[in-house]
């Protein structure tokens, strides 16, 4: 995950899930849903930043995605 402060006052999300890393469309779409869900769940506590989630071939679980956003919030929920 790459983060960069923004001046909009709210967090924004970008996704990079290359076909080369996650071959099946169904798997890419599942990852996108998990990441967006975690982002929405933590959105009110996230800092005003642009966040780009880039998948590098390692298999991600729903819990790992949620934990990454939890770390950005600065603690546990």
Coordinates of N, CA and C in Angstrom, one line a residue:
X1 N 0.8 -1.2 0.0 CA 0.0 0.0 0.0 C 0.9 1.2 0.0
X2 N 0.6 2.2 -0.9 CA 1.3 3.4 -1.0 C 0.4 4.5 -0.5
X3 N 0.8 5.4 0.4 CA 0.0 6.5 0.8 C 0.7 7.8 0.7
X4 N -0.1 8.8 0.3 CA 0.4 10.1 0.2 C -0.6 11.1 0.6
X5 N -0.2 12.0 1.5 CA -1.2 13.0 2.0 C -1.8 13.8 0.9
X6 N -3.1 14.1 1.1 CA -3.8 14.9 0.1 C -4.5 16.1 0.8
X7 N -4.9 17.1 0.1 CA -5.5 18.3 0.6 C -7.0 18.3 0.5
X8 N -7.7 17.2 0.1 CA -9.1 17.1 0.0 C -9.9 17.1 1.3
X9 N -9.2 16.6 2.3 CA -9.9 16.4 3.6 C -10.5 15.1 3.9
X10 N -10.4 14.2 2.9 CA -10.9 12.8 3.1 C -10.0 11.8 2.4
X11 N -10.0 10.5 2.8 CA -9.2 9.5 2.2 C -9.7 9.1 0.8
X12 N -8.8 8.8 -0.1 CA -9.2 8.3 -1.4 C -8.5 7.0 -1.7
X13 N -9.1 6.1 -2.5 CA -8.5 4.8 -2.7 C -8.3 4.5 -4.2
X14 N -7.2 3.9 -4.5 CA -6.9 3.5 -5.8 C -6.4 2.0 -5.8
X15 N -6.7 1.2 -6.8 CA -6.4 -0.2 -6.8 C -5.6 -0.5 -8.1
X16 N -4.6 -1.3 -7.9 CA -3.8 -1.9 -9.0 C -3.7 -3.4 -8.7
X17 N -4.4 -4.1 -9.5 CA -4.4 -5.6 -9.4 C -4.2 -6.1 -10.8
X18 N -2.9 -6.3 -11.2 CA -2.6 -6.7 -12.6 C -3.1 -8.1 -12.9
X19 N -3.5 -8.3 -14.1 CA -3.9 -9.6 -14.6 C -2.7 -10.6 -14.5
X20 N -1.5 -10.1 -14.7 CA -0.3 -11.0 -14.6 C -0.2 -11.6 -13.2
X21 N -0.5 -10.9 -12.2 CA -0.4 -11.4 -10.8 C -1.6 -12.2 -10.4
X22 N -2.8 -11.8 -10.7 CA -4.0 -12.5 -10.3 C -4.7 -12.9 -11.6
X23 N -4.5 -14.1 -12.1 CA -5.0 -14.5 -13.4 C -6.5 -14.4 -13.6
X24 N -7.2 -15.0 -12.7 CA -8.7 -15.1 -12.9 C -9.4 -13.9 -12.6
X25 N -10.3 -13.5 -13.4 CA -11.1 -12.2 -13.2 C -11.9 -12.4 -11.9
X26 N -12.4 -13.5 -11.6 CA -13.2 -13.7 -10.4 C -12.4 -13.4 -9.2
X27 N -11.1 -13.8 -9.2 CA -10.2 -13.6 -8.1 C -9.8 -12.1 -8.0
X28 N -9.6 -11.4 -9.1 CA -9.3 -10.0 -9.1 C -10.5 -9.2 -8.6
X29 N -11.7 -9.6 -9.0 CA -12.9 -8.9 -8.5 C -13.1 -9.1 -7.0
X30 N -12.8 -10.3 -6.5 CA -13.0 -10.6 -5.1 C -12.0 -9.8 -4.3
X31 N -10.8 -9.7 -4.7 CA -9.8 -8.8 -4.1 C -10.3 -7.3 -4.0
X32 N -10.8 -6.9 -5.1 CA -11.3 -5.5 -5.2 C -12.4 -5.3 -4.2
X33 N -13.3 -6.2 -4.1 CA -14.5 -6.1 -3.2 C -14.0 -6.1 -1.8
X34 N -13.0 -7.0 -1.4 CA -12.5 -7.0 -0.1 C -11.8 -5.7 0.3
X35 N -11.0 -5.2 -0.6 CA -10.3 -3.9 -0.3 C -11.2 -2.8 -0.2
X36 N -12.2 -2.7 -1.1 CA -13.2 -1.6 -1.0 C -14.0 -1.7 0.3
X37 N -14.4 -2.9 0.7 CA -15.1 -3.1 1.9 C -14.3 -2.7 3.1
X38 N -13.1 -3.1 3.2 CA -12.2 -2.7 4.3 C -12.0 -1.1 4.3
X39 N -11.9 -0.5 3.2 CA -11.7 0.9 3.1 C -13.0 1.6 3.6
X40 N -14.2 1.1 3.2 CA -15.4 1.7 3.7 C -15.6 1.6 5.2
X41 N -15.2 0.4 5.7 CA -15.3 0.1 7.1 C -14.5 1.1 7.9
X42 N -13.3 1.4 7.5 CA -12.3 2.3 8.2 C -12.3 3.7 7.7
X43 N -13.1 4.1 6.8 CA -13.0 5.4 6.1 C -13.1 6.6 7.0
X44 N -13.9 6.5 8.0 CA -14.1 7.7 8.9 C -12.9 7.9 9.8
X45 N -12.1 6.9 10.0 CA -10.9 7.0 10.9 C -9.6 7.1 10.1
X46 N -9.6 7.0 8.8 CA -8.4 7.1 8.0 C -8.0 8.5 7.9
X47 N -6.7 8.8 7.7 CA -6.2 10.1 7.5 C -6.5 10.6 6.1
X48 N -6.5 11.9 5.9 CA -6.8 12.4 4.5 C -5.5 12.1 3.7
X49 N -5.6 11.1 2.9 CA -4.5 10.6 2.1 C -5.0 9.9 0.9
X50 N -4.2 9.8 -0.1 CA -4.5 9.0 -1.3 C -3.8 7.7 -1.1
X51 N -4.5 6.6 -1.1 CA -4.0 5.3 -0.8 C -4.1 4.4 -2.1
X52 N -3.0 3.8 -2.5 CA -3.0 3.0 -3.7 C -2.6 1.6 -3.2
X53 N -3.5 0.6 -3.4 CA -3.2 -0.8 -3.0 C -2.8 -1.5 -4.3
X54 N -1.6 -2.0 -4.2 CA -1.0 -2.7 -5.4 C -0.7 -4.1 -5.0
X55 N -1.2 -5.1 -5.7 CA -1.0 -6.5 -5.4 C 0.2 -7.0 -6.2
X56 N 1.1 -7.7 -5.5 CA 2.4 -8.1 -6.0 C 2.4 -9.7 -6.1
X57 N 1.4 -10.3 -6.3 CA 1.4 -11.8 -6.5 C 1.3 -12.6 -5.2
X58 N 1.5 -12.0 -4.0 CA 1.3 -12.8 -2.8 C -0.2 -12.9 -2.6
X59 N -0.6 -14.1 -2.2 CA -2.1 -14.3 -1.9 C -2.5 -13.5 -0.7
X60 N -3.6 -12.8 -0.8 CA -4.1 -12.0 0.3 C -5.4 -12.6 0.8
X61 N -5.6 -12.4 2.1 CA -6.8 -12.9 2.7 C -7.6 -11.6 3.1
X62 N -8.9 -11.8 3.4 CA -9.7 -10.8 3.8 C -9.2 -10.1 5.1
X63 N -8.7 -11.0 6.0 CA -8.2 -10.5 7.3 C -6.9 -9.6 7.1
X64 N -6.1 -10.0 6.2 CA -4.9 -9.2 5.9 C -5.2 -7.8 5.3
X65 N -6.2 -7.8 4.5 CA -6.6 -6.5 3.9 C -7.2 -5.6 5.0
X66 N -8.0 -6.2 5.9 CA -8.6 -5.4 7.0 C -7.5 -4.9 7.9
X67 N -6.6 -5.8 8.2 CA -5.5 -5.4 9.1 C -4.6 -4.3 8.6
X68 N -4.4 -4.2 7.3 CA -3.6 -3.1 6.7 C -4.3 -1.8 6.9
X69 N -5.6 -1.7 6.7 CA -6.4 -0.5 6.9 C -6.4 -0.1 8.4
X70 N -6.5 -1.2 9.3 CA -6.5 -0.9 10.7 C -5.2 -0.3 11.2
X71 N -4.1 -0.7 10.6 CA -2.8 -0.1 10.9 C -2.7 1.3 10.5
X72 N -3.3 1.7 9.4 CA -3.4 3.1 8.9 C -4.2 3.9 9.9
X73 N -5.2 3.3 10.5 CA -6.1 4.1 11.4 C -5.3 4.3 12.7
X74 N -4.3 3.6 13.0 CA -3.5 3.8 14.2 C -3.9 2.9 15.4
X75 N -4.5 1.8 15.1 CA -4.8 0.9 16.3 C -5.9 -0.1 16.0
X76 N -6.4 -0.6 17.0 CA -7.5 -1.6 16.8 C -8.9 -1.0 16.9
X77 N -9.9 -1.7 16.3 CA -11.2 -1.1 16.3 C -12.0 -1.6 17.5

